[in-house]
mmCIF file of C-alpha atoms and ligand atoms in Angstrom:
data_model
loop_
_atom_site.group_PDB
_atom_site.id
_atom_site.type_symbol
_atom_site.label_atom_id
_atom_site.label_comp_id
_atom_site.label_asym_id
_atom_site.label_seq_id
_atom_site.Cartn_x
_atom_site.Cartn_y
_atom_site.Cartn_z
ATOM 1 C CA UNK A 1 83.614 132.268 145.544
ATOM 2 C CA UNK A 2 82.659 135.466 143.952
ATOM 3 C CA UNK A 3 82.793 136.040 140.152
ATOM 4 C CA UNK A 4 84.202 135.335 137.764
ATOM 5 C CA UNK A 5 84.612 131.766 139.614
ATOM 6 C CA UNK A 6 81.085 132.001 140.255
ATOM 7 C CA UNK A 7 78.602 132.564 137.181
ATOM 8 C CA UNK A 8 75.037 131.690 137.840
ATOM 9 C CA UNK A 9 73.974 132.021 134.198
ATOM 10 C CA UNK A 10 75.773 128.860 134.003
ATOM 11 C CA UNK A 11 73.186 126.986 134.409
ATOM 12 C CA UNK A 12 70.568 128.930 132.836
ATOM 13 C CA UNK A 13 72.009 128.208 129.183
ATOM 14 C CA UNK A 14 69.721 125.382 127.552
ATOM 15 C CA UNK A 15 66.085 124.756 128.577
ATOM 16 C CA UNK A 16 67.409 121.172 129.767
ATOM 17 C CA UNK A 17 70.057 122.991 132.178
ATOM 18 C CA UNK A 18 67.156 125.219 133.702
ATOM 19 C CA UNK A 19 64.436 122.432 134.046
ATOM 20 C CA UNK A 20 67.320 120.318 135.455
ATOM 21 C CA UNK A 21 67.656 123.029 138.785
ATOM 22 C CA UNK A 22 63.896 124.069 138.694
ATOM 23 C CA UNK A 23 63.044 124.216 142.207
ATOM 24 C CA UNK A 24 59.361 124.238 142.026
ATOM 25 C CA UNK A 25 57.132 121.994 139.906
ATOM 26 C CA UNK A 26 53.447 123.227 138.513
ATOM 27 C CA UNK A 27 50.954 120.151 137.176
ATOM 28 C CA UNK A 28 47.617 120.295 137.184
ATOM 29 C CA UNK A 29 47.359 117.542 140.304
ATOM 30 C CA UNK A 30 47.329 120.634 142.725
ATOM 31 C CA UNK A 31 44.599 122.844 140.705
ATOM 32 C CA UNK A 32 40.961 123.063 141.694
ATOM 33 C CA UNK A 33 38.473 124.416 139.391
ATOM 34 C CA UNK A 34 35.459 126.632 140.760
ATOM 35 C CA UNK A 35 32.347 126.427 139.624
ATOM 36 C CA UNK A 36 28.773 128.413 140.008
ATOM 37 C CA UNK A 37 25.594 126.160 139.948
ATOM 38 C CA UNK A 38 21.884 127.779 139.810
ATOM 39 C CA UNK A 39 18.659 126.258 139.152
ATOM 40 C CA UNK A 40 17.375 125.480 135.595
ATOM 41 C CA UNK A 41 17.904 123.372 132.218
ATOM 42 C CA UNK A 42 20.356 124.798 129.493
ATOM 43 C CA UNK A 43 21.459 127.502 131.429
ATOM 44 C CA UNK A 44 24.838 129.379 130.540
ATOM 45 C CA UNK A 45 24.499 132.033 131.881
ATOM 46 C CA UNK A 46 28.434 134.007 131.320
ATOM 47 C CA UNK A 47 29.528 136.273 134.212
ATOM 48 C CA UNK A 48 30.381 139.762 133.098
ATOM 49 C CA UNK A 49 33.615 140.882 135.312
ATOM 50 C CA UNK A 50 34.561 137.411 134.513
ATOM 51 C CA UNK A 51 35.129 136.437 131.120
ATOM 52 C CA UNK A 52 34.966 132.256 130.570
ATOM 53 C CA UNK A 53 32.918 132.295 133.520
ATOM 54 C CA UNK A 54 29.184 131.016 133.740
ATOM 55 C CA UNK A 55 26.400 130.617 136.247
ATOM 56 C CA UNK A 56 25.740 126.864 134.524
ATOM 57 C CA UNK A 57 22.425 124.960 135.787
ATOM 58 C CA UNK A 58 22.953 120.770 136.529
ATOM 59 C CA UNK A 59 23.288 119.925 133.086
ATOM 60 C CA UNK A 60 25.730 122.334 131.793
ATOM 61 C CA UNK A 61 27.791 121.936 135.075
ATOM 62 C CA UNK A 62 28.190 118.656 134.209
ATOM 63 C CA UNK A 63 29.335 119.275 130.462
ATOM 64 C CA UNK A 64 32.110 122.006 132.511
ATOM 65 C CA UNK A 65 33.010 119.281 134.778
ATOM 66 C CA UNK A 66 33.694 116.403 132.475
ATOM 67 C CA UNK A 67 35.814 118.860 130.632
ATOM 68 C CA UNK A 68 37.605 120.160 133.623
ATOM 69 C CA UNK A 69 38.220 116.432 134.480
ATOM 70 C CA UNK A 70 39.371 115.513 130.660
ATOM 71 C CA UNK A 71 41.885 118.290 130.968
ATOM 72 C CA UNK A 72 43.206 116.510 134.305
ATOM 73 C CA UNK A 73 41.982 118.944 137.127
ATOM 74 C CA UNK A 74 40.897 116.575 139.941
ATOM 75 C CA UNK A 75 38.836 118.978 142.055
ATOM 76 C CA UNK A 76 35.825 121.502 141.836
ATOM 77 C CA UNK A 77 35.033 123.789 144.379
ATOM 78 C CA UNK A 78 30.802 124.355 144.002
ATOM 79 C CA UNK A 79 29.066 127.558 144.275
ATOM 80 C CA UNK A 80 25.394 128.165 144.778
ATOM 81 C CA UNK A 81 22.769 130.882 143.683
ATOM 82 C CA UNK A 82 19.904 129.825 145.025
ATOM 83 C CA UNK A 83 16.461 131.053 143.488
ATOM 84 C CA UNK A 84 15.024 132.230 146.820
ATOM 85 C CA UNK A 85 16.824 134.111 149.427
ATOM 86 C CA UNK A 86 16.034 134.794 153.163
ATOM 87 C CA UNK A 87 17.614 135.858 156.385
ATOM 88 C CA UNK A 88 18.158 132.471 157.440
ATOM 89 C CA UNK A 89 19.605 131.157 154.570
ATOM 90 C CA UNK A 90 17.363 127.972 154.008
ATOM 91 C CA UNK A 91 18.710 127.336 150.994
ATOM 92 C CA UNK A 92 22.231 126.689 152.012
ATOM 93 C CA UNK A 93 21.097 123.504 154.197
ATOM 94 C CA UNK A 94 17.876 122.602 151.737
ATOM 95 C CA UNK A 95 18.554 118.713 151.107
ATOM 96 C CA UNK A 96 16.887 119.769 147.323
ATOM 97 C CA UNK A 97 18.868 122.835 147.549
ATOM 98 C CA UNK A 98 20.612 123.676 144.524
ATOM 99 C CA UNK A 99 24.556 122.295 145.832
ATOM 100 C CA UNK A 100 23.498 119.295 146.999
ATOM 101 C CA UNK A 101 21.561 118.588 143.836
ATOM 102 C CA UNK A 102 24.437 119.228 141.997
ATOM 103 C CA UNK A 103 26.863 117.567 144.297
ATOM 104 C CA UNK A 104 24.838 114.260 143.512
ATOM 105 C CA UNK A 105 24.874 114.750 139.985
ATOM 106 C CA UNK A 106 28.547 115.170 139.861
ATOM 107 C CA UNK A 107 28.911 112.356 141.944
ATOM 108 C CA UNK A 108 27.070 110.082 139.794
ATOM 109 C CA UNK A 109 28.443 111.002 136.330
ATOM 110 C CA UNK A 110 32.296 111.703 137.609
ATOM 111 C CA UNK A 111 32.712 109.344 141.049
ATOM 112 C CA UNK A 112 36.562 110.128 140.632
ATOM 113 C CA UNK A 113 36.228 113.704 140.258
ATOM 114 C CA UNK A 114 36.688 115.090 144.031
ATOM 115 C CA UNK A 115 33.893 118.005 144.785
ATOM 116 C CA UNK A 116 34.593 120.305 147.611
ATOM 117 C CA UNK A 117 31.551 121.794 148.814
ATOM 118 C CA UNK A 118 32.250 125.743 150.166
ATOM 119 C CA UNK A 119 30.424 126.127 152.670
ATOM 120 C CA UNK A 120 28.799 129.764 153.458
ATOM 121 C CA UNK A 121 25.637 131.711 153.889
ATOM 122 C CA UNK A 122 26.300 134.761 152.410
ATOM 123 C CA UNK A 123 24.435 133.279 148.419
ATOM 124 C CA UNK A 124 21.334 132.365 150.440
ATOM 125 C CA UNK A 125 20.984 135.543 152.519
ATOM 126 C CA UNK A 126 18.651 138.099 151.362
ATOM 127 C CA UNK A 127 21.265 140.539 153.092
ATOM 128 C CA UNK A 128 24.670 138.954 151.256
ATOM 129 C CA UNK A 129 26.144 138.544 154.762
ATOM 130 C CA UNK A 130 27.744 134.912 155.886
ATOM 131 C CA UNK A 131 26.058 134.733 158.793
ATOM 132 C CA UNK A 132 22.726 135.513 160.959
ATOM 133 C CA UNK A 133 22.227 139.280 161.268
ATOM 134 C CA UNK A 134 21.131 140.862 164.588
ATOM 135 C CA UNK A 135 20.022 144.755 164.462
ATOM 136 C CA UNK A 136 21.579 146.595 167.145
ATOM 137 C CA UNK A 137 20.738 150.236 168.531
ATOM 138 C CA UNK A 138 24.097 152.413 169.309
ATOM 139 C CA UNK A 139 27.140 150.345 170.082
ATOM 140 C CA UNK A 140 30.021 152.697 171.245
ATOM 141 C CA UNK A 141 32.444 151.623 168.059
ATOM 142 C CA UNK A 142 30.164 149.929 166.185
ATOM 143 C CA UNK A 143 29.197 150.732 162.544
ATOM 144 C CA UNK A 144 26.324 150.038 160.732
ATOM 145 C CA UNK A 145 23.838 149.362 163.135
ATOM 146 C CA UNK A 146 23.840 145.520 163.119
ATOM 147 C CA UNK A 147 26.061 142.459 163.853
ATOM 148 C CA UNK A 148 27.170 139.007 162.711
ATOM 149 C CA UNK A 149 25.756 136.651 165.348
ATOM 150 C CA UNK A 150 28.642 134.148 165.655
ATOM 151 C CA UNK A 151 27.135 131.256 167.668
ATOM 152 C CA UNK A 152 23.831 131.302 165.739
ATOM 153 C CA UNK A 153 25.693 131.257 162.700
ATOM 154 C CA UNK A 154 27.773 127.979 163.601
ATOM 155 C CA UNK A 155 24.759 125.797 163.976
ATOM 156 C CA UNK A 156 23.738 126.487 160.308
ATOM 157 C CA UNK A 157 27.030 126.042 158.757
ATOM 158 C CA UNK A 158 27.163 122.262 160.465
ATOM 159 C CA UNK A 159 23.683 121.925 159.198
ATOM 160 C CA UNK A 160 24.438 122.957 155.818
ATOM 161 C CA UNK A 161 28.234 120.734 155.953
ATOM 162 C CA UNK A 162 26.049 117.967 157.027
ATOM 163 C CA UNK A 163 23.558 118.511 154.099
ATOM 164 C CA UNK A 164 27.094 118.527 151.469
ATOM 165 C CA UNK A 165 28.252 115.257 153.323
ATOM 166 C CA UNK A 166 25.154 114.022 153.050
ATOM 167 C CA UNK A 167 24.821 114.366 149.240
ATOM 168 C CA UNK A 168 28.458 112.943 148.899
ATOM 169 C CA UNK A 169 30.769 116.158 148.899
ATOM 170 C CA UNK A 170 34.194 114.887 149.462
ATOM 171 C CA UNK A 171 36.008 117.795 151.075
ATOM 172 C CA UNK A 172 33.665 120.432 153.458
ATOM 173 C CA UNK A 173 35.015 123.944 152.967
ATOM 174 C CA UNK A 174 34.070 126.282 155.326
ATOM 175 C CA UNK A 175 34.608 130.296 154.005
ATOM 176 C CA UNK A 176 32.484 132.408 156.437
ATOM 177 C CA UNK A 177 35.088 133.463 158.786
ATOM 178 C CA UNK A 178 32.931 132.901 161.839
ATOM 179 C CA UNK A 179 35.359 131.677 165.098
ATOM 180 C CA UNK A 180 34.816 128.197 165.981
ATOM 181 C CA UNK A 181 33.315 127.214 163.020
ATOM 182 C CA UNK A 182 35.793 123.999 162.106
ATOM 183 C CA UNK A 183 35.051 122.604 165.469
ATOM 184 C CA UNK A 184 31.563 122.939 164.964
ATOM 185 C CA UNK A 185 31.612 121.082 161.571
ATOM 186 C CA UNK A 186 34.336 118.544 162.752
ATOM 187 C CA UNK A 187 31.611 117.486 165.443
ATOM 188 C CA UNK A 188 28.218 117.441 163.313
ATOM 189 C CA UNK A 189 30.352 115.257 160.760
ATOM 190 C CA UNK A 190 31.775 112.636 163.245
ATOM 191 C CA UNK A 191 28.825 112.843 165.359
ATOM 192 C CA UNK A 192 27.446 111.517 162.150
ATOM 193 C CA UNK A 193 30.178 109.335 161.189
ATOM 194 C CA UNK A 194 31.721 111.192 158.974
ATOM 195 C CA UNK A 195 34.651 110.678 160.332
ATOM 196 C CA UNK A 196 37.130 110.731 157.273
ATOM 197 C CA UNK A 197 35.476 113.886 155.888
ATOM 198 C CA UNK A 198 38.545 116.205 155.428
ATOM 199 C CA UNK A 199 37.902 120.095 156.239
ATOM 200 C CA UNK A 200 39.852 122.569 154.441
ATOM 201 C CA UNK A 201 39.007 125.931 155.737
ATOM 202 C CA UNK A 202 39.628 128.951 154.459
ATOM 203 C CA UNK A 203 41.501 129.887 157.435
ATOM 204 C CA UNK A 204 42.960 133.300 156.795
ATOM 205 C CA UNK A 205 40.278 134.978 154.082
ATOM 206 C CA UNK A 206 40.858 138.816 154.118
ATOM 207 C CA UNK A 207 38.256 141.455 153.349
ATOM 208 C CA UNK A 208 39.459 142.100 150.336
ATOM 209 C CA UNK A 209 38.124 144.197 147.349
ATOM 210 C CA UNK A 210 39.765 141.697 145.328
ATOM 211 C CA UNK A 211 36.585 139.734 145.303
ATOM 212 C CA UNK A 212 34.424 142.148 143.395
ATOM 213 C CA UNK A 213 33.966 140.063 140.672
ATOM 214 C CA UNK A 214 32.611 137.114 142.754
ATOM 215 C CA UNK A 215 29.995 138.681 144.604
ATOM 216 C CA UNK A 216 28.584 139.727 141.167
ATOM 217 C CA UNK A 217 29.228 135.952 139.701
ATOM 218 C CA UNK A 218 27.454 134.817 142.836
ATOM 219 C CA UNK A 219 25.272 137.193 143.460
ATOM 220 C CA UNK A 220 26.432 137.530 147.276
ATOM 221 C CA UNK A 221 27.117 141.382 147.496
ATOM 222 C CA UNK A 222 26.492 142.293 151.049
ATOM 223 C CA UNK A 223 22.962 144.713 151.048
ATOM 224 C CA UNK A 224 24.504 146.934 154.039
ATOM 225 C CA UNK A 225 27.587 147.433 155.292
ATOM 226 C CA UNK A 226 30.998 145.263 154.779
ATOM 227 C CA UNK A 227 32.497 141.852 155.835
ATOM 228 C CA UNK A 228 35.331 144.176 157.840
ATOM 229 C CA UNK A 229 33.803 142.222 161.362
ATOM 230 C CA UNK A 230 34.515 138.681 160.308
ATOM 231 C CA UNK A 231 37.102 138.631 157.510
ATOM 232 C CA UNK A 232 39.995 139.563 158.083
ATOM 233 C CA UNK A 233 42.144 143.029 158.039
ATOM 234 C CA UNK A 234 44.284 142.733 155.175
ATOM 235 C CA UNK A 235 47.132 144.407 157.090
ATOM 236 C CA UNK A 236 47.604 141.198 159.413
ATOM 237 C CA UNK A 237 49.816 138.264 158.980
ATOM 238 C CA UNK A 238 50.355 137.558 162.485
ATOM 239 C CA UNK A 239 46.648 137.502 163.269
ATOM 240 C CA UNK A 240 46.623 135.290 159.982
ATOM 241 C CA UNK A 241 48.592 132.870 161.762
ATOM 242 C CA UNK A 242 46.484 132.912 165.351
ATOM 243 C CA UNK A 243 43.803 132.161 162.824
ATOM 244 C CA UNK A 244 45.339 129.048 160.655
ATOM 245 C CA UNK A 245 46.468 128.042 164.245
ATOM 246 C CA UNK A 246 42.844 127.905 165.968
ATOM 247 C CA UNK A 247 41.819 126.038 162.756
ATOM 248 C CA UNK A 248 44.632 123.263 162.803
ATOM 249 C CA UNK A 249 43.167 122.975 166.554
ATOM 250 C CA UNK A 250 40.203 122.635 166.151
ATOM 251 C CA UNK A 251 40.405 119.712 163.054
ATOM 252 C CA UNK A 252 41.118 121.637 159.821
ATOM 253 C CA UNK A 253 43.264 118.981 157.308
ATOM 254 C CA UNK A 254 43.971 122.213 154.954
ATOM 255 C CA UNK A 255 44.114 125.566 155.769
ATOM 256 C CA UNK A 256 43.773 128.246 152.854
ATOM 257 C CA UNK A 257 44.927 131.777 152.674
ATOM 258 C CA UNK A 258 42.714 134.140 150.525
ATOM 259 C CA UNK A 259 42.990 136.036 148.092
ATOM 260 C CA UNK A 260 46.758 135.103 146.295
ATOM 261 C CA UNK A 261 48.701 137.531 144.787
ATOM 262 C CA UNK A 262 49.243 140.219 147.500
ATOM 263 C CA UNK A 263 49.348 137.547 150.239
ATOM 264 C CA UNK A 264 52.186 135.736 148.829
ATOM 265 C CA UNK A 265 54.073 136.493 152.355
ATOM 266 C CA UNK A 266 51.207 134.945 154.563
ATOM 267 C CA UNK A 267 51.523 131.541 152.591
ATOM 268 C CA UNK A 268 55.406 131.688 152.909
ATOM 269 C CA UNK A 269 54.645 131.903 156.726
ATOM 270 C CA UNK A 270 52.062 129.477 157.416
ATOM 271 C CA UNK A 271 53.459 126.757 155.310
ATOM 272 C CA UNK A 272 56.998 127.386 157.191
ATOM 273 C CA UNK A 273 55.236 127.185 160.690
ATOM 274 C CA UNK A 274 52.721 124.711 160.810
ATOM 275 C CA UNK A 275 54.141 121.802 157.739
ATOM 276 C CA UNK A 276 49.959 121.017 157.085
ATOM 277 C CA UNK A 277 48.740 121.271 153.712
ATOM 278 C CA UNK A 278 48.074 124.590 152.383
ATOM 279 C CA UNK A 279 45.818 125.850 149.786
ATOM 280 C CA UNK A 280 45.444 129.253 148.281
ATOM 281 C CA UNK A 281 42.594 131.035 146.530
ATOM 282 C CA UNK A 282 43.339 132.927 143.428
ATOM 283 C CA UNK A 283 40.419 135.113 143.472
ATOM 284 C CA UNK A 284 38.192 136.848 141.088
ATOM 285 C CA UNK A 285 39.429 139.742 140.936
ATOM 286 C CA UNK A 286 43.012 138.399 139.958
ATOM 287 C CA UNK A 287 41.170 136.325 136.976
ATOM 288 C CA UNK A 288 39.140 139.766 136.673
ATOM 289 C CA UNK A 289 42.290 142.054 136.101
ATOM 290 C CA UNK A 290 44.889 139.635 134.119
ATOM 291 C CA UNK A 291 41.900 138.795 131.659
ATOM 292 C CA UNK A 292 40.832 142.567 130.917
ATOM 293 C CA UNK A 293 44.609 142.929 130.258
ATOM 294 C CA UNK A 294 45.128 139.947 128.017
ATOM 295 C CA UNK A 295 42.402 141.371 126.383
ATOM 296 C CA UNK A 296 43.571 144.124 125.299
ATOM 297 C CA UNK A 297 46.693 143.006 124.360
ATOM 298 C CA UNK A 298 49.026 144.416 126.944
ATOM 299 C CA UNK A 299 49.696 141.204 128.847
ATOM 300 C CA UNK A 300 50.467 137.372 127.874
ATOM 301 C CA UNK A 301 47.537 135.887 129.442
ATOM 302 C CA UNK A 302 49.081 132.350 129.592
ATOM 303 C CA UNK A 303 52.806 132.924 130.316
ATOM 304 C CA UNK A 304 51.153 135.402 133.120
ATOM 305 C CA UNK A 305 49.039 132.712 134.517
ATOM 306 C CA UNK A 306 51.657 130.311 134.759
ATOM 307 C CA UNK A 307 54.175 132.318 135.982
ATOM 308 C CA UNK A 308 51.313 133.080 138.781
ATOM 309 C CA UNK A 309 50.707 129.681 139.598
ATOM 310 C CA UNK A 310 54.215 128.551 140.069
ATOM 311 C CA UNK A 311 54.993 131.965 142.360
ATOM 312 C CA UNK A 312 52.201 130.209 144.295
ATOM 313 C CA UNK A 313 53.632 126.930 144.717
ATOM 314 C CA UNK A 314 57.094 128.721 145.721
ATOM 315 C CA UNK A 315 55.394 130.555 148.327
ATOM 316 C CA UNK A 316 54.269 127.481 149.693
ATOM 317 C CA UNK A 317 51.020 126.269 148.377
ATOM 318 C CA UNK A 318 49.991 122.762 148.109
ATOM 319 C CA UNK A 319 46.743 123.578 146.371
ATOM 320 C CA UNK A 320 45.413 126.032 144.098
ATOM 321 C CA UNK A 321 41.975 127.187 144.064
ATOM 322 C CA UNK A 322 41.923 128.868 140.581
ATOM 323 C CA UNK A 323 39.758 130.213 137.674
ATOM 324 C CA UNK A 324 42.166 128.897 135.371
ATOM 325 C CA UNK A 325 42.440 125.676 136.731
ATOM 326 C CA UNK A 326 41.169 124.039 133.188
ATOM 327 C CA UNK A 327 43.317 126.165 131.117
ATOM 328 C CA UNK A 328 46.576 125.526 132.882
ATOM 329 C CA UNK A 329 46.008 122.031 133.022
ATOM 330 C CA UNK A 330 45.942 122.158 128.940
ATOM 331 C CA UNK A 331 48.575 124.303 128.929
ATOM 332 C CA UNK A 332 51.029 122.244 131.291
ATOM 333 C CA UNK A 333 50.226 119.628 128.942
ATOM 334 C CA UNK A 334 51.049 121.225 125.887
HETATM 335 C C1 PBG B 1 31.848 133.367 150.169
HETATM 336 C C2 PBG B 1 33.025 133.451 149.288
HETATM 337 C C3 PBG B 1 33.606 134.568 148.660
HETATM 338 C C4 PBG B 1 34.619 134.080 147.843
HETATM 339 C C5 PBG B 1 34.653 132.712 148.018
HETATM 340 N N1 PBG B 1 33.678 132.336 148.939
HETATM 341 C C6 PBG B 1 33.215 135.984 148.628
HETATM 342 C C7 PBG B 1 33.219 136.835 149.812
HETATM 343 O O1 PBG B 1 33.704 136.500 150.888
HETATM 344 O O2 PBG B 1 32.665 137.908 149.660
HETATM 345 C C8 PBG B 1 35.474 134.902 146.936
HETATM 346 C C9 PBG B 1 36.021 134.198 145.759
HETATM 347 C C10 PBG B 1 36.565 135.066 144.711
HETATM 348 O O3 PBG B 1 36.602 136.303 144.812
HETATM 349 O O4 PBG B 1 36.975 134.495 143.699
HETATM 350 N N2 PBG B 1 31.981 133.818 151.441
#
């Protein structure tokens, strides 16, 4: 029946009508928070290209988290800058290294909080790339004169999961982008008996210049050349899918897509093909560019945000991996 039988602003007239119809729900039981941990006492160290951010050291990380936790966020996602740096990232699988140290601390003060350990190399290379580098002479095609070695690369990353596991991470998070990297962590974790360890892998992470902001916060800025050989080509959605596909395979529990905004279609289709969980990364550079603007007065920082998060959670996301994660979960309370 078309108008005027029909009137959809019917049921937008009261708040109570339009809550009543909602379709999708925000709380803060889907948000994770991420943090950066480096080594040191007192340290607060605040991230320029993102504002509210710090590079905390063990004690200050645990201040962050029992606040994150007090404003009912159940998750952190850890991230690790590492004092020394090498070209075979020692520091990512160091039992003293600086995520396990602060996986144990968390673990101690805040058993209910859930820490997801990423898991990458790029931090504890001298070189900022997430995985072994090989020099190569002239490859027809190839740029840059050296490569990603893939295989190499997957027996560090289960070293490194194993390491997280080991320390009592509760979710293993691989971000690299290597192929066959789930498999290879699924089978150092049960081969270990880690058996109930859930992986959520970041299954479909683009090379996006949307993570500026990160690499500065983490000081993982790749020395020479790009990620454009193991990320992804942000013009792909059905490779995105081949990819969240191998993952499911091969034993991911979650699969995330990465960054948010402009891959709002790529959630859509993943969640409608595959029914797993889903997670999404709202990156740094999305915090980066709504907080410049909120600071200058030209957007509504917190109306923005939530409107962000629940466009999210219509796409399809389960989970949110976001910088906001303690601030919504005041606001939604408010
Ligand atoms: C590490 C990693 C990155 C992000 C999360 N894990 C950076 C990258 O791939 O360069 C980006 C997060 C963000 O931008 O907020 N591989």
């Amino acid at each position: 029946m078309p108008f005027p039988v029909t009137r959809l602003r019917r049921l937008r007239q009261s708040a109570a009508l339009r809550a009543l119809v909602r379709e999708t729900e925000l709380s803060a039981h889907h948000l994770v928070q991420p943090l950066f941990v480096r080594e040191g006492a007192r340290v607060r160290r605040p991230i320029r290209s993102m504002p509210g951010q710090f590079q905390l050291s063990v004690d200050e990380l645990l201040k962050e988290a029992e606040r994150t936790a007090a404003a009912g966020v159940p998750a952190v996602i850890l991230f690790g800058i590492p004092d020394h740096k090498d070209t075979k990232a020692s520091g990512a699988y160091a039992v003293n290294g600086i995520v396990p140290k602060a996986i144990r601390a968390l673990k101690q003060r805040l058993p209910e909080l859930l820490v997801i350990a990423d898991v990458c190399l790029c931090e504890y290379m001298s070189h900022g790339h997430c995985g072994i580098v090989r020099k190569i002479s002239k490859i027809r095609g190839a740029t840059g004169g050296f490569r990603v070695d893939n295989d190499a690369t997957l027996k560090l990353l289960a070293k490194a999961a194993l390491v997280y596991a080991d320390a009592g991470a509760d979710i293993i998070a691989p971000s690299d982008m290597m192929d066959g990297r789930v498999a290879a962590i699924r089978a150092a974790l049960d081969a270990r008996g880690f058996v109930q360890m859930p992986i959520m892998s970041y299954a479909a992470k683009f090379a996006s210049a949307f993570y500026g902001p990160f690499r500065e916060a983490a000081e993982s800025a790749p020395q020479f050349g790009d990620r454009k050989t193991y990320q992804m080509d942000y013009a792909n959605a059905e490779e995105a899918l081949r990819e969240v596909a191998l993952d499911i395979e091969e034993g991911a529990d979650i699969v995330m897509i990465k960054p948010g905004l402009a891959y709002l279609d790529v959630i859509r289709r993943v969640k409608e093909r595959f029914h797993h969980p889903v997670a999404v990364y709202n990156v740094s550079g999305e915090y980066a560019m709504i907080k410049a603007a909120s600071e200058q007065g030209w957007l509504d920082e917190k109306a923005v945000v939530l409107e962000m998060m629940t466009a999210f959670r219509r796409a399809g996301a389960d989970i949110i991996l976001t910088y906001w994660a303690r601030d919504a979960a005041r606001w939604l309370r408010e």
